[in-house]
PDB file of C-alpha atoms in Angstrom:
ATOM      1  CA  MET S   1     -22.845  20.871 -15.198  1.00 64.00           C
ATOM      2  CA  GLU S   2     -22.716  17.743 -13.066  1.00 71.00           C
ATOM      3  CA  LYS S   3     -19.215  16.467 -12.463  1.00 84.00           C
ATOM      4  CA  LYS S   4     -18.266  12.928 -13.399  1.00 86.00           C
ATOM      5  CA  SER S   5     -16.786  10.533 -10.875  1.00 92.00           C
ATOM      6  CA  TRP S   6     -13.009  10.243 -10.957  1.00 97.00           C
ATOM      7  CA  LYS S   7     -11.335   6.879 -11.234  1.00 85.00           C
ATOM      8  CA  LYS S   8      -7.600   6.354 -11.201  1.00 90.00           C
ATOM      9  CA  PRO S   9      -6.469   6.481 -14.845  1.00 97.00           C
ATOM     10  CA  LYS S  10      -5.005   3.224 -16.058  1.00 87.00           C
ATOM     11  CA  LEU S  11      -3.045   2.005 -19.044  1.00 94.00           C
ATOM     12  CA  ILE S  12      -4.369  -1.480 -19.714  1.00 93.00           C
ATOM     13  CA  VAL S  13      -2.506  -4.210 -21.572  1.00 88.00           C
ATOM     14  CA  LEU S  14      -5.136  -5.422 -24.003  1.00 80.00           C
ATOM     15  CA  PHE S  15      -3.098  -8.170 -25.556  1.00 70.00           C
ATOM     16  CA  ARG S  16       0.332  -9.705 -25.136  1.00 68.00           C
ATOM     17  CA  GLY S  17       1.782 -12.008 -27.751  1.00 66.00           C
ATOM     18  CA  ARG S  18       3.097 -12.330 -31.258  1.00 47.00           C
ATOM     19  CA  PRO S  19       2.114  -9.583 -33.732  1.00 54.00           C
ATOM     20  CA  GLU S  20      -0.025 -11.806 -35.975  1.00 53.00           C
ATOM     21  CA  GLU S  21      -2.007 -12.963 -32.946  1.00 50.00           C
ATOM     22  CA  ALA S  22      -2.357  -9.376 -31.825  1.00 53.00           C
ATOM     23  CA  VAL S  23      -3.774  -8.315 -35.165  1.00 53.00           C
ATOM     24  CA  LEU S  24      -6.525 -10.890 -34.925  1.00 49.00           C
ATOM     25  CA  GLN S  25      -7.130 -10.030 -31.281  1.00 47.00           C
ATOM     26  CA  VAL S  26      -7.934  -6.427 -32.190  1.00 54.00           C
ATOM     27  CA  CYS S  27     -10.826  -7.769 -34.210  1.00 53.00           C
ATOM     28  CA  LYS S  28     -11.941 -10.206 -31.557  1.00 46.00           C
ATOM     29  CA  GLY S  29     -16.383  -8.684 -40.910  1.00 54.00           C
TER      30      GLY S  29
ATOM     31  CA  MET T   1      15.738   6.516 -11.939  1.00 48.00           C
ATOM     32  CA  GLY T   2      12.169   6.855 -13.277  1.00 70.00           C
ATOM     33  CA  VAL T   3      11.003   9.291 -15.934  1.00 78.00           C
ATOM     34  CA  LYS T   4       9.618  12.480 -14.407  1.00 80.00           C
ATOM     35  CA  ALA T   5       6.576  14.301 -15.753  1.00 95.00           C
ATOM     36  CA  GLU T   6       6.474  18.026 -15.025  1.00 88.00           C
ATOM     37  CA  LEU T   7       3.465  20.270 -14.543  1.00 93.00           C
ATOM     38  CA  GLY T   8       4.899  23.024 -16.750  1.00 95.00           C
ATOM     39  CA  ALA T   9       5.763  20.735 -19.653  1.00 96.00           C
ATOM     40  CA  THR T  10       3.654  19.898 -22.677  1.00 92.00           C
ATOM     41  CA  TYR T  11       3.422  16.393 -24.081  1.00 97.00           C
ATOM     42  CA  LEU T  12       2.046  14.687 -27.138  1.00 89.00           C
ATOM     43  CA  PRO T  13       1.705  11.120 -28.391  1.00 95.00           C
ATOM     44  CA  SER T  14       4.888   9.547 -29.727  1.00 92.00           C
ATOM     45  CA  GLU T  15       5.343   8.793 -33.414  1.00 83.00           C
ATOM     46  CA  ASP T  16       6.328   5.276 -32.340  1.00 86.00           C
ATOM     47  CA  ILE T  17       2.704   4.310 -31.762  1.00 89.00           C
ATOM     48  CA  VAL T  18      -0.483   4.185 -33.783  1.00 85.00           C
ATOM     49  CA  VAL T  19      -3.800   4.934 -32.096  1.00 90.00           C
ATOM     50  CA  ARG T  20      -7.100   3.779 -33.527  1.00 76.00           C
ATOM     51  CA  GLU T  21     -10.618   3.951 -32.169  1.00 85.00           C
ATOM     52  CA  ILE T  22     -12.386   0.673 -32.839  1.00 80.00           C
ATOM     53  CA  GLU T  23     -15.997   0.296 -31.730  1.00 76.00           C
ATOM     54  CA  GLY T  24     -15.549   3.122 -29.239  1.00 86.00           C
ATOM     55  CA  GLU T  25     -12.423   1.669 -27.675  1.00 78.00           C
ATOM     56  CA  LEU T  26      -9.049   3.366 -28.045  1.00 86.00           C
ATOM     57  CA  ILE T  27      -6.384   0.888 -29.156  1.00 88.00           C
ATOM     58  CA  ILE T  28      -2.712   1.872 -28.816  1.00 91.00           C
ATOM     59  CA  VAL T  29      -0.428  -0.131 -31.091  1.00 86.00           C
ATOM     60  CA  PRO T  30       3.362   0.194 -30.761  1.00 84.00           C
ATOM     61  CA  ILE T  31       5.037   0.188 -34.179  1.00 76.00           C
ATOM     62  CA  VAL T  32       8.601  -0.071 -32.887  1.00 69.00           C
ATOM     63  CA  SER T  33      10.035  -2.605 -30.481  1.00 64.00           C
ATOM     64  CA  GLY T  34      10.803  -1.770 -26.880  1.00 63.00           C
ATOM     65  CA  ILE T  35       7.502  -0.153 -25.935  1.00 60.00           C
ATOM     66  CA  GLY T  36       5.898  -3.224 -24.419  1.00 58.00           C
ATOM     67  CA  ASP T  37       7.490  -5.329 -21.715  1.00 52.00           C
ATOM     68  CA  MET T  38       9.576  -7.987 -23.456  1.00 38.00           C
ATOM     69  CA  GLU T  39       6.747  -9.084 -25.757  1.00 49.00           C
ATOM     70  CA  ASP T  40       4.496  -7.427 -28.293  1.00 66.00           C
ATOM     71  CA  GLU T  41       1.595  -5.757 -26.557  1.00 79.00           C
ATOM     72  CA  LEU T  42      -1.500  -3.766 -27.404  1.00 81.00           C
ATOM     73  CA  PHE T  43      -2.855  -1.228 -24.956  1.00 91.00           C
ATOM     74  CA  THR T  44      -6.012   0.649 -24.131  1.00 93.00           C
ATOM     75  CA  LEU T  45      -6.948   3.213 -21.487  1.00 96.00           C
ATOM     76  CA  ASN T  46      -9.811   3.364 -19.032  1.00 95.00           C
ATOM     77  CA  GLU T  47     -12.285   6.255 -19.198  1.00 84.00           C
ATOM     78  CA  THR T  48     -10.270   8.762 -17.175  1.00 93.00           C
ATOM     79  CA  GLY T  49      -7.050   7.652 -18.853  1.00 97.00           C
ATOM     80  CA  ARG T  50      -8.616   8.367 -22.206  1.00 91.00           C
ATOM     81  CA  ALA T  51      -9.838  11.789 -21.026  1.00 97.00           C
ATOM     82  CA  ILE T  52      -6.243  12.652 -20.138  1.00 97.00           C
ATOM     83  CA  TRP T  53      -4.852  11.168 -23.365  1.00 96.00           C
ATOM     84  CA  GLU T  54      -7.172  13.266 -25.515  1.00 93.00           C
ATOM     85  CA  LYS T  55      -5.916  16.447 -23.834  1.00 94.00           C
ATOM     86  CA  LEU T  56      -2.248  15.609 -24.460  1.00 95.00           C
ATOM     87  CA  ASP T  57      -2.103  17.647 -27.655  1.00 91.00           C
ATOM     88  CA  GLY T  58       1.289  19.311 -27.334  1.00 93.00           C
ATOM     89  CA  ARG T  59      -0.296  22.661 -26.489  1.00 80.00           C
ATOM     90  CA  LYS T  60      -1.653  22.303 -22.966  1.00 90.00           C
ATOM     91  CA  THR T  61       0.726  21.783 -20.082  1.00 95.00           C
ATOM     92  CA  LEU T  62       0.029  19.034 -17.565  1.00 92.00           C
ATOM     93  CA  GLY T  63      -0.996  21.815 -15.191  1.00 97.00           C
ATOM     94  CA  ASP T  64      -3.556  23.090 -17.709  1.00 96.00           C
ATOM     95  CA  ILE T  65      -4.908  19.567 -18.170  1.00 97.00           C
ATOM     96  CA  ILE T  66      -5.229  19.060 -14.421  1.00 97.00           C
ATOM     97  CA  GLY T  67      -7.142  22.351 -14.207  1.00 97.00           C
ATOM     98  CA  ASP T  68      -9.523  21.246 -16.963  1.00 95.00           C
ATOM     99  CA  LEU T  69     -10.113  17.868 -15.349  1.00 97.00           C
ATOM    100  CA  SER T  70     -10.724  19.448 -11.940  1.00 94.00           C
ATOM    101  CA  SER T  71     -13.715  21.267 -13.400  1.00 93.00           C
ATOM    102  CA  GLU T  72     -15.039  18.129 -15.097  1.00 92.00           C
ATOM    103  CA  TYR T  73     -14.531  15.488 -12.398  1.00 96.00           C
ATOM    104  CA  GLU T  74     -15.535  15.073  -8.777  1.00 84.00           C
ATOM    105  CA  ALA T  75     -12.153  14.761  -7.086  1.00 95.00           C
ATOM    106  CA  SER T  76      -9.699  16.972  -5.273  1.00 93.00           C
ATOM    107  CA  PRO T  77      -7.141  18.785  -7.441  1.00 91.00           C
ATOM    108  CA  GLY T  78      -4.427  17.012  -5.460  1.00 96.00           C
ATOM    109  CA  GLU T  79      -5.789  13.579  -6.316  1.00 94.00           C
ATOM    110  CA  ILE T  80      -6.191  14.485  -9.983  1.00 97.00           C
ATOM    111  CA  GLU T  81      -2.674  15.940 -10.098  1.00 95.00           C
ATOM    112  CA  ARG T  82      -1.161  12.819  -8.556  1.00 84.00           C
ATOM    113  CA  ASP T  83      -3.022  10.506 -10.934  1.00 98.00           C
ATOM    114  CA  VAL T  84      -2.335  12.573 -14.070  1.00 98.00           C
ATOM    115  CA  ILE T  85       1.381  12.741 -13.296  1.00 95.00           C
ATOM    116  CA  GLY T  86       1.401   9.007 -12.554  1.00 98.00           C
ATOM    117  CA  LEU T  87      -0.174   8.146 -15.903  1.00 97.00           C
ATOM    118  CA  ALA T  88       2.046  10.610 -17.801  1.00 97.00           C
ATOM    119  CA  GLU T  89       5.156   9.062 -16.254  1.00 96.00           C
ATOM    120  CA  GLU T  90       4.021   5.568 -17.196  1.00 89.00           C
ATOM    121  CA  LEU T  91       3.347   6.697 -20.778  1.00 95.00           C
ATOM    122  CA  LEU T  92       6.738   8.439 -20.912  1.00 94.00           C
ATOM    123  CA  LYS T  93       8.472   5.347 -19.552  1.00 82.00           C
ATOM    124  CA  ARG T  94       6.841   3.245 -22.263  1.00 85.00           C
ATOM    125  CA  LYS T  95       7.797   5.833 -24.919  1.00 82.00           C
ATOM    126  CA  MET T  96       4.166   6.407 -25.861  1.00 92.00           C
ATOM    127  CA  LEU T  97       4.436  10.081 -24.957  1.00 91.00           C
ATOM    128  CA  VAL T  98       7.103  12.665 -25.722  1.00 91.00           C
ATOM    129  CA  ALA T  99       7.813  16.012 -24.072  1.00 94.00           C
ATOM    130  CA  LEU T 100       7.474  18.916 -26.459  1.00 78.00           C
ATOM    131  CA  ARG T 101       8.729  21.884 -24.506  1.00 49.00           C
ATOM    132  CA  LYS T 102       8.687  23.560 -21.136  1.00 48.00           C
ATOM    133  CA  ASP T 103       7.186  26.948 -20.391  1.00 46.00           C
TER     134      ASP T 103
END
């Protein structure tokens, strides 16, 4: 099986702000 | 002073977070305060970060996980070990991960 390329694993901050803004940001039906 | 991750220890996701996959992207949502830096934050992981996360099941040690990844990815075991420990320590520091036991 061909090996995949390794990239340094990262924890990424997707959103920073107030909870109600964060909820909408997850969407952004 | 930092949190140390150990090769012989097993880890699993904390009960202080909720993880959901939305449209193929893993979203990590803290449900208690103090996990993000000062403000409320949502997190995700890049592809290799997610591969590690999905192996943190409370059964495999970090050493086992590094062994698995070494057979799946094109990188030296030393590089994978360094990066896996680095991510585990960041997740521990942010209380997203908890140590279960040591062998």
